[in-house]
Coordinates of C-alpha atoms in Angstrom, one line a residue:
X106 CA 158.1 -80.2 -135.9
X107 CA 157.3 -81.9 -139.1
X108 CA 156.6 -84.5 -137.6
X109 CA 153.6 -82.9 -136.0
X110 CA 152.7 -81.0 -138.7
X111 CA 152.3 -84.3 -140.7
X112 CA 150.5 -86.2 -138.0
X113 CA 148.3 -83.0 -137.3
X114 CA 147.1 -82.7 -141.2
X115 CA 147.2 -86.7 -141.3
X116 CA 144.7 -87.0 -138.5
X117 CA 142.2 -84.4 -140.2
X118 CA 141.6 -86.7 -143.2
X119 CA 141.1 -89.8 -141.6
X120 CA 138.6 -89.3 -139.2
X121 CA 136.4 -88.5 -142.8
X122 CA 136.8 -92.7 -143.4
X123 CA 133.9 -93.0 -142.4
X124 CA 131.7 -93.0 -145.4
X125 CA 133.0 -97.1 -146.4
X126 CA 130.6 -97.9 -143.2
X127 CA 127.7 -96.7 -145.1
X128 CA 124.9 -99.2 -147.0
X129 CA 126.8 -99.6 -150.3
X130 CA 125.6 -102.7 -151.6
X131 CA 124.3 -103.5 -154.8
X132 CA 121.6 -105.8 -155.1
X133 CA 121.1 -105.3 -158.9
X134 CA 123.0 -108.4 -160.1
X135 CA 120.0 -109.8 -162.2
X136 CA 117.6 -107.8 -164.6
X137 CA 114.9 -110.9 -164.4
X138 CA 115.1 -110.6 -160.5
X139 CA 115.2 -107.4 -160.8
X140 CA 111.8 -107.1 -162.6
X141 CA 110.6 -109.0 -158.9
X142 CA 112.4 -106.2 -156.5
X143 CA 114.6 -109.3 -156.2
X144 CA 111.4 -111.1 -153.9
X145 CA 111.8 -115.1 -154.3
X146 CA 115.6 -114.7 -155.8
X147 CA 117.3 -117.1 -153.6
X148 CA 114.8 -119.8 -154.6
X149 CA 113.5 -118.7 -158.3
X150 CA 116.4 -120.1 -160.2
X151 CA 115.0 -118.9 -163.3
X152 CA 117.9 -118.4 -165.3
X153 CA 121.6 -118.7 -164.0
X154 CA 121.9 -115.0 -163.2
X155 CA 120.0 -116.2 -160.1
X156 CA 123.2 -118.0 -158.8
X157 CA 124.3 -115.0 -157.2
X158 CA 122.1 -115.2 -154.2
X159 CA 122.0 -118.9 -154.2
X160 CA 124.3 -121.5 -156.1
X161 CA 122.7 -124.3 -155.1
X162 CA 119.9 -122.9 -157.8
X163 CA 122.6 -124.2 -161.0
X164 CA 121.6 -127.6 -160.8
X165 CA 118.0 -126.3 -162.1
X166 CA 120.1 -125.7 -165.8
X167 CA 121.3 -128.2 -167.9
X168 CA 123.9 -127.9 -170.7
X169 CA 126.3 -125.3 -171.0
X170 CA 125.2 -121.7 -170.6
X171 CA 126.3 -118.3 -170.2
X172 CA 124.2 -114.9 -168.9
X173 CA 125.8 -111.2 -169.5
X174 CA 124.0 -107.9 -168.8
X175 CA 124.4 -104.3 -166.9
X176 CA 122.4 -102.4 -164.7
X177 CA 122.0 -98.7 -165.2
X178 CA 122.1 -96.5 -161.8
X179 CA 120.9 -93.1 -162.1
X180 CA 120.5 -91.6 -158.1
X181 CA 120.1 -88.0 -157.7
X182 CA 120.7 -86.7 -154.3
X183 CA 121.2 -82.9 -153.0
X184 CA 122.1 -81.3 -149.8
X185 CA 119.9 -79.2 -148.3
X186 CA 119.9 -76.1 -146.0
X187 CA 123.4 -77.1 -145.1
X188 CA 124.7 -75.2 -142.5
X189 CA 128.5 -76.0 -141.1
X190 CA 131.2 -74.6 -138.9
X191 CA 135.0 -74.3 -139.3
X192 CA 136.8 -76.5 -137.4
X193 CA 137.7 -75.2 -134.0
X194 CA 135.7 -72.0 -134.8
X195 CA 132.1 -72.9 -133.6
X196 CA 130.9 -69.3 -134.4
X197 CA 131.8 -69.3 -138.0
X198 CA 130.0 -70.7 -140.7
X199 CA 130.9 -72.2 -143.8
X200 CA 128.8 -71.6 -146.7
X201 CA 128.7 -73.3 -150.7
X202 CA 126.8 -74.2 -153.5
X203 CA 125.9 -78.3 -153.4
X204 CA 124.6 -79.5 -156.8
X205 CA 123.7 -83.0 -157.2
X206 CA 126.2 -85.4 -155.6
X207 CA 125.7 -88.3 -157.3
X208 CA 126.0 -89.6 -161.0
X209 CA 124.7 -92.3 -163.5
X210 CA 127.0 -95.5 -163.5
X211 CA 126.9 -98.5 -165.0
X212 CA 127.3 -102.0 -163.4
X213 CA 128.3 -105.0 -165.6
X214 CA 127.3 -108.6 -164.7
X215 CA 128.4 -111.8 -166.4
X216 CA 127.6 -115.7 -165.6
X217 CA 128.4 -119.3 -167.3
X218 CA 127.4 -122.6 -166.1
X219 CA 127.8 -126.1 -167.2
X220 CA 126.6 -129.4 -166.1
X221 CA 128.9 -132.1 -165.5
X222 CA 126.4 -134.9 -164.8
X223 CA 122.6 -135.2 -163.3
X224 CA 124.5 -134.7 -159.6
X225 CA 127.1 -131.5 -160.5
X226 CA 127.2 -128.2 -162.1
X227 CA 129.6 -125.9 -162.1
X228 CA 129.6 -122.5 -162.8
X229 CA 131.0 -119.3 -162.3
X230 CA 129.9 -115.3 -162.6
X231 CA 131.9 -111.6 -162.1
X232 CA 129.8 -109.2 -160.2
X233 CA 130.3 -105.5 -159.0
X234 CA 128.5 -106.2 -155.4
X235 CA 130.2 -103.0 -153.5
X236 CA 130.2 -99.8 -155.3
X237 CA 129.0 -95.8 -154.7
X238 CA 130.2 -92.6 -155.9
X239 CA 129.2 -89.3 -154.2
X240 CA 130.6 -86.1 -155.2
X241 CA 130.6 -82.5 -154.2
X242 CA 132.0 -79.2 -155.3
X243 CA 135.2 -78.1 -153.4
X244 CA 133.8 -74.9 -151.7
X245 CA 130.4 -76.8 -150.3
X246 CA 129.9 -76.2 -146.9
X247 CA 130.6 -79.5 -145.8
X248 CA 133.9 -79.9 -147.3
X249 CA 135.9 -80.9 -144.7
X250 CA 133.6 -83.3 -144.0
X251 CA 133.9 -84.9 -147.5
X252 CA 134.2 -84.1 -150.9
X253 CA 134.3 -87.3 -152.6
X254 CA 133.9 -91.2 -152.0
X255 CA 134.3 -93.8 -153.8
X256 CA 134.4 -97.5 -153.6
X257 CA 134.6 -99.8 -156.3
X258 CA 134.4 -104.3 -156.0
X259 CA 135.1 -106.7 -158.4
X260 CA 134.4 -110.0 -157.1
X261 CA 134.8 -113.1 -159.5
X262 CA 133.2 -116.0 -158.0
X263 CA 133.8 -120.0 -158.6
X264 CA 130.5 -122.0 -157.8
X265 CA 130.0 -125.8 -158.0
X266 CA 126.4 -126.8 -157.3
X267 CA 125.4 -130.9 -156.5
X268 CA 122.2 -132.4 -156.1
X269 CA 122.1 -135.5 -153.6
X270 CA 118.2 -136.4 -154.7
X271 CA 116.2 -135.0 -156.7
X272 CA 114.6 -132.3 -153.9
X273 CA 117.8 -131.3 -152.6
X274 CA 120.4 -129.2 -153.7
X275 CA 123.3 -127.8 -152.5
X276 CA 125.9 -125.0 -153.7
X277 CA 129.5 -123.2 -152.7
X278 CA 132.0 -121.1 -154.1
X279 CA 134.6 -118.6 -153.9
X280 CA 134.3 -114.8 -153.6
X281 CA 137.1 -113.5 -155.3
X282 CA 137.1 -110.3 -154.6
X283 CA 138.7 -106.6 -155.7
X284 CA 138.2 -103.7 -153.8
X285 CA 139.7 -100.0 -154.5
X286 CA 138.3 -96.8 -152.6
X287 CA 139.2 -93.3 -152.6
X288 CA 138.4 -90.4 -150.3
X289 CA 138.7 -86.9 -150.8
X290 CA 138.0 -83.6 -148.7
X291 CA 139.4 -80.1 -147.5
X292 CA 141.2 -79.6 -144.4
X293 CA 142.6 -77.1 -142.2
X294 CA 146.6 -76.4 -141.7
X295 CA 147.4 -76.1 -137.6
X296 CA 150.5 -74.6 -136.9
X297 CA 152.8 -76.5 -135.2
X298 CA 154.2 -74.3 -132.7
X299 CA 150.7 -73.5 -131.0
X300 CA 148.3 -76.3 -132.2
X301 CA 146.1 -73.6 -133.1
X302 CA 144.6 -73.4 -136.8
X303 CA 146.2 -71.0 -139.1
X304 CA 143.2 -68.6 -140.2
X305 CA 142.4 -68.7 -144.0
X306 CA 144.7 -71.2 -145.2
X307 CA 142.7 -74.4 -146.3
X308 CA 144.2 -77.5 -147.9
X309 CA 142.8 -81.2 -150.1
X310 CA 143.8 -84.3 -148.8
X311 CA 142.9 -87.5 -150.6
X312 CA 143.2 -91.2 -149.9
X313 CA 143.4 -93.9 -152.2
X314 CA 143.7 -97.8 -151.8
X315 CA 143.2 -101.1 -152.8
X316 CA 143.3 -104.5 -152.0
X317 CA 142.4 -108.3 -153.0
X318 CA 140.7 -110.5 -150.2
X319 CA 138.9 -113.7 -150.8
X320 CA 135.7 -115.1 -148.9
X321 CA 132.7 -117.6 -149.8
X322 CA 129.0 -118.2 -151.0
X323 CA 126.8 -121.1 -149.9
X324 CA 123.4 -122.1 -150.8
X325 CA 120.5 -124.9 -150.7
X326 CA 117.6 -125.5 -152.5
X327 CA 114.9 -127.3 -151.8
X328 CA 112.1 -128.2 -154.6
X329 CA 109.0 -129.2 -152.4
X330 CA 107.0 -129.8 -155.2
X331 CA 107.0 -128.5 -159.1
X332 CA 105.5 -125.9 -158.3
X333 CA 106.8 -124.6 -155.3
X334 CA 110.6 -124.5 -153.8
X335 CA 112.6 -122.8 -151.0
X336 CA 116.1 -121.7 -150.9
X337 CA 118.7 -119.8 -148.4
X338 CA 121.6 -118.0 -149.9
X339 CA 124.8 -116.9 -147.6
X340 CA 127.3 -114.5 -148.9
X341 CA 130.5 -114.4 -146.2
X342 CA 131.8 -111.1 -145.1
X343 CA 135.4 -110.6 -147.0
X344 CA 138.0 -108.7 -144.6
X345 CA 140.0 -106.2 -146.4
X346 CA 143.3 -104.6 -145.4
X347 CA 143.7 -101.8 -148.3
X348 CA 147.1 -100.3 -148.8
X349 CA 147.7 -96.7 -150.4
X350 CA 148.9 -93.5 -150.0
X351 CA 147.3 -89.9 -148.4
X352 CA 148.5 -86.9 -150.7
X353 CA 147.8 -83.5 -149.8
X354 CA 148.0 -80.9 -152.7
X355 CA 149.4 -77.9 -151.3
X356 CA 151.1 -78.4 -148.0
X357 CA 155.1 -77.5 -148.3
X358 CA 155.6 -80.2 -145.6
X359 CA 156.6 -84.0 -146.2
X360 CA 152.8 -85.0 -144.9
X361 CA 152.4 -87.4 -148.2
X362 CA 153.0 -91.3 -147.2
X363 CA 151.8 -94.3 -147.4
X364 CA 148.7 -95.6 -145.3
X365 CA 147.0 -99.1 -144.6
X366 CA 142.8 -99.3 -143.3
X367 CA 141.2 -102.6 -142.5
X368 CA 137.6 -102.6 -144.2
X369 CA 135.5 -105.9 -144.2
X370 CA 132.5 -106.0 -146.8
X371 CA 129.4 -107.2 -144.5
X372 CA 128.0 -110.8 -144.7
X373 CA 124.4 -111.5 -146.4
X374 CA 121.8 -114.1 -145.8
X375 CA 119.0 -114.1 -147.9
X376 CA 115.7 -117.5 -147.7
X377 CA 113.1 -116.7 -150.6
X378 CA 109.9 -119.0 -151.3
X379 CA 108.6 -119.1 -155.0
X380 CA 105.3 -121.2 -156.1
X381 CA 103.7 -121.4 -158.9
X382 CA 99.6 -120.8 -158.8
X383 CA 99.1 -122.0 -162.6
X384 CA 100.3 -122.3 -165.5
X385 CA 99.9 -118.8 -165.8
X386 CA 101.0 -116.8 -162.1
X387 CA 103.5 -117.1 -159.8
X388 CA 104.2 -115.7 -156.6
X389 CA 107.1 -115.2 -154.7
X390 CA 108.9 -113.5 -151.6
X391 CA 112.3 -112.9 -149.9
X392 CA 113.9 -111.7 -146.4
X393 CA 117.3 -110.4 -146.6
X394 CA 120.0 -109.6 -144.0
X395 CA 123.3 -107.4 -144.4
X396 CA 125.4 -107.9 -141.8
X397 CA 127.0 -104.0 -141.6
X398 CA 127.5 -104.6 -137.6
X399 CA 130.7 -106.4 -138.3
X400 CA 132.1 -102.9 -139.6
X401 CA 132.4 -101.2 -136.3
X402 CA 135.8 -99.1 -136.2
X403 CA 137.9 -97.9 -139.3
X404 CA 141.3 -98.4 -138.4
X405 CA 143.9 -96.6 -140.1
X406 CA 148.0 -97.2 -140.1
X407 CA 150.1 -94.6 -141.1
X408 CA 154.1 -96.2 -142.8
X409 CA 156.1 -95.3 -139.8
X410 CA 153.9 -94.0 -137.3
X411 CA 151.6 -97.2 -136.1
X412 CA 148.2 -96.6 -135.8
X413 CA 146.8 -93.6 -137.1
X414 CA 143.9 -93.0 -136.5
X415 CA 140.9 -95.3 -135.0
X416 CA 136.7 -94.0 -135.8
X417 CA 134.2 -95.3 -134.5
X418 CA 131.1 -96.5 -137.2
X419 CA 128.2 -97.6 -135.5
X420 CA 126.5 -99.0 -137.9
X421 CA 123.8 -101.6 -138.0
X422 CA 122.7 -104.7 -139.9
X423 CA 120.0 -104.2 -141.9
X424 CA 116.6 -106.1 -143.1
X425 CA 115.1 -106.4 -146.8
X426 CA 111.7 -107.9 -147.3
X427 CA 110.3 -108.3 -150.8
X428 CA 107.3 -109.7 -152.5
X429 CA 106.7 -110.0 -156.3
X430 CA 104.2 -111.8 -158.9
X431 CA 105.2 -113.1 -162.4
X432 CA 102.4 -113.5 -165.7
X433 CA 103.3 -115.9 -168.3
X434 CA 101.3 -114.3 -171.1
X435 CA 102.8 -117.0 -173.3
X436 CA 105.1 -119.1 -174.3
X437 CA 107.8 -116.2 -175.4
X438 CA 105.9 -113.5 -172.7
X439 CA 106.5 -113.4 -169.2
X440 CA 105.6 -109.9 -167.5
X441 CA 107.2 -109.3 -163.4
X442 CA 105.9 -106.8 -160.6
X443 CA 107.8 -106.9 -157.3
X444 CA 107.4 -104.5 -154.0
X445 CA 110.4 -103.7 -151.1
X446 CA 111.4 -102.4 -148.2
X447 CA 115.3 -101.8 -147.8
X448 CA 116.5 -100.5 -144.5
X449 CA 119.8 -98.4 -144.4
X450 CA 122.5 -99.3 -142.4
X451 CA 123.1 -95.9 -140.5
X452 CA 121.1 -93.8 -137.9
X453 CA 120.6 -90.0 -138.1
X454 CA 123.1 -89.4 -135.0
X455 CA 125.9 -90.9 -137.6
X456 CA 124.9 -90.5 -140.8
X457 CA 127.5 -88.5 -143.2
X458 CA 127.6 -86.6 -145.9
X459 CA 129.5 -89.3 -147.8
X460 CA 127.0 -92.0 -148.2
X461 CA 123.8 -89.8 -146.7
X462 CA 121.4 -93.2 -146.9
X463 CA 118.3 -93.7 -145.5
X464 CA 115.5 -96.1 -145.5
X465 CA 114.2 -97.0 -148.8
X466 CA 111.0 -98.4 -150.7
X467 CA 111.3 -100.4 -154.2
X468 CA 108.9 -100.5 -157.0
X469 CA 109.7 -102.5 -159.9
X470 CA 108.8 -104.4 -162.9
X471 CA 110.2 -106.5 -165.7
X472 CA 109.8 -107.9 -168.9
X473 CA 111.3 -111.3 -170.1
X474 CA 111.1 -112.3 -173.9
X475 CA 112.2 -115.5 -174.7
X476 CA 113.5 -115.4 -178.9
X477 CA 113.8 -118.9 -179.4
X478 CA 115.2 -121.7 -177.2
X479 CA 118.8 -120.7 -177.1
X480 CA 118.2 -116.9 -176.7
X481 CA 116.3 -115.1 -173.9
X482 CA 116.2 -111.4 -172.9
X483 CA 115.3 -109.5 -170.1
X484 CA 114.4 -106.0 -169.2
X485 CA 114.2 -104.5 -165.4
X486 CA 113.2 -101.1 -164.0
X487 CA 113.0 -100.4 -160.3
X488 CA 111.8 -96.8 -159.1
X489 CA 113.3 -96.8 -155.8
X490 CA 111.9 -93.5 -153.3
X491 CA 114.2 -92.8 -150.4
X492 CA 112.9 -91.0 -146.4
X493 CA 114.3 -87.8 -146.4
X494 CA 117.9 -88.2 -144.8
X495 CA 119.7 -85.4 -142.0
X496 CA 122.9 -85.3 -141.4
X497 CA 123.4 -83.7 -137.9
X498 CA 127.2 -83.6 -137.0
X499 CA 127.3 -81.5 -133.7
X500 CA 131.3 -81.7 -132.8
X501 CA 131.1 -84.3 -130.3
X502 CA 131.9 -87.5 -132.0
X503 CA 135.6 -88.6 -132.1
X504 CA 137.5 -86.4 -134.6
X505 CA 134.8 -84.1 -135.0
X506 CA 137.4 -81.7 -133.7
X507 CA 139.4 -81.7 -136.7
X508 CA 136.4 -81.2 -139.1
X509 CA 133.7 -78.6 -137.2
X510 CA 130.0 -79.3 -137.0
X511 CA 127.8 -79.6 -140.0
X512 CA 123.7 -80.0 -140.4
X513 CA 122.1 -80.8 -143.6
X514 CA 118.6 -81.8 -145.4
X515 CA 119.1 -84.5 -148.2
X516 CA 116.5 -85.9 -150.9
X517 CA 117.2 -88.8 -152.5
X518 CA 115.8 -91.2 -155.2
X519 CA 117.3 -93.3 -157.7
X520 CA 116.1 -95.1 -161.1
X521 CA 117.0 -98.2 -162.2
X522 CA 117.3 -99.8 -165.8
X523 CA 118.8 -103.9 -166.2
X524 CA 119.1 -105.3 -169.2
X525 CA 119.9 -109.2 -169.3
X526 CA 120.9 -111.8 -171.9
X527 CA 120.7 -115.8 -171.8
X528 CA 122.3 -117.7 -174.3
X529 CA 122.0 -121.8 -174.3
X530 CA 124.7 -123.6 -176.0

């Protein structure tokens, strides 16, 4: 019987897993790219920050330098007219105050380089590429659909760049990469006996994890002229296998073990163009591809008991386009405007309350301001406006049954702030 009872009250929180399908990604790796809506950053190589989307880009940089900054994310996101059912109980509803479900974070960025000769640079940079937060109050109506996710990445990343002529370069490196997630929500006790829930008696489970996983980053560059240059940027897909623990805070039953899921960050592949008009403007665009297909199921293994618990995801790769412009006003000046379209990764039919994305448009601009010729700063802002998002859960996807129906209106926009250094040694 406690057996049951733990794989009953086991099963109820994993089917909320979910949510690590969901378009995480952040693109903000770069306040100078950023300034662009990151159009033309697989081929603009402007300062080594760039190396994120494209390695090959470090052979651009001679000497020895090194690139720090952070990018300030300030979402706001609130559920609407949410309307929800008890698990098992179609005709009762669930009721609770949202709030805003999301909170200002900041992510850091760092970058060196050096080059060995007129063929190799090397270099190397620590990103947070993964990462989203979202956060309800414990009585929302939605609560045993989620009540908070998180995901945090580290990823510290090796790169050696070489140049075989003087039009063609080529890059590689390592994605070293951290990743620690943790889910939290309310569920329902069953009673054993009859399988039936027990009336009035709710309880929180949470699930937290980590792991270390590596994969790999490769780029080329190719300069068709001084003033104009292409590049194509692939960032691998890193599979994950996270190990942790499910606690639940009030159940009197040994339900508490430990748990493994299998999460695989999606691959990207990013080709920008950049030209220069003049002396003065410069153009530039960029098509991106998240590969978020190759996250179908969320598999979940429980310390004795096998395979837990197996949902279905769904979700689909997505496409960024881009387009930006860039003024040199002068010599210590440059001014950046960039436009975008970012698709999310899920449809209405599976969209959670956990990450409730939805297609996106980018408006940003930048400001670079070069001090002298070791020391460079940049600024970036990027407004980004956000399609009204519904989640409509109806009861019929798999383990819907263990956490009730729930329909909701969300709103969502976030504001952006980079802030980048450049230091030449």
């Amino acid at each position: 019987m406690k057996k049951l009872m733990t794989l009953t009250a086991l099963g109820t929180l994993l089917v909320y897993s979910d949510a690590l399908a969901s378009g995480f990604n952040l693109k903000e790796q770069s306040a100078a790219a950023m300034g662009n809506a990151f159009a033309g950053a697989t081929a603009g190589a402007e300062d080594i920050s760039y190396s994120f989307f494209n390695p090959a880009g470090l052979t651009r940089h001679g000497g020895t330098k090194v690139s720090f900054g952070g990018t300030w994310i300030a979402p706001r996101s609130k559920a609407k007219r949410a309307i929800a059912h008890i698990p098992g109980e179609p005709g009762e509803e669930i009721s609770g105050y949202t709030g805003d479900i999301v909170h200002a974070a900041v992510a850091p960025n760092f970058y060196a380089s050096h080059q060995i000769n007129s063929k190799w640079t090397a270099g190397v940079s620590l990103n947070v590429p993964y990462g989203m937060v979202t956060k309800y109050n414990d009585d929302w109506a939605g609560r045993f659909h989620g009540t908070l996710s998180k995901v945090t990445t580290v990823t510290l990343t090796p790169m050696l760049a070489y140049r075989p002529y003087c039009k063609l370069s080529l890059g590689a490196g390592l994605q070293l990469q951290y990743i620690k997630a943790r889910l939290r929500n309310s569920t329902l006790v069953k009673d054993p006996a009859t399988g039936g829930i027990i009336r009035g008696v709710e309880d929180r489970a949470s699930l937290e994890g980590d792991t270390f996983d590596i994969g790999y980053t490769l780029g080329a560059l190719y300069e068709y002229s001084d003033q104009t240059r292409f590049g194509i940027g692939y960032r691998s897909q890193v599979k994950h296998k996270l190990k942790g623990d499910i606690k639940f805070e009030g159940l009197m039953l040994p339900a508490n073990q430990d748990i493994s899921a299998r999460i695989t960050t999606p691959a990207n592949l990013t080709i920008g163009a950049y030209h220069d008009i003049n002396d003065k403007w410069s153009v530039m665009a960029e098509f991106g591809r998240t590969y978020w297909s190759s996250f179908d199921t969320l598999d979940i293994y429980g310390e004795n008991n096998g395979k837990m618990s197996t949902t279905e995801e769904r979700w689909k790769d997505t496409t960024f386009y881009a387009i930006g412009a860039s003024y040199q006003y002068n010599d210590q000046w440059k001014f950046r405007v960039g436009f975008a379209v970012d698709q999310s990764a899920v449809g209405q039919e599976y969209r959670t309350p956990r990450i409730p994305d939805s297609d996106r448009l980018w408006y940003s601009s930048g400001i670079e301001y070069k001090y002298n010729d070791d020391w460079t700063f940049n600024l970036g802002y990027t407004y980004i406006r956000a399609d009204k998002g519904k989640v409509k859960l109806l009861g019929y996807h798999d383990g819907d049954n263990a956490r009730g129906s729930l329909q909701a209106d969300y709103e969502n926009d976030i504001h952006i702030l980079g802030f980048g250094a450049s230091y030449n040694f």
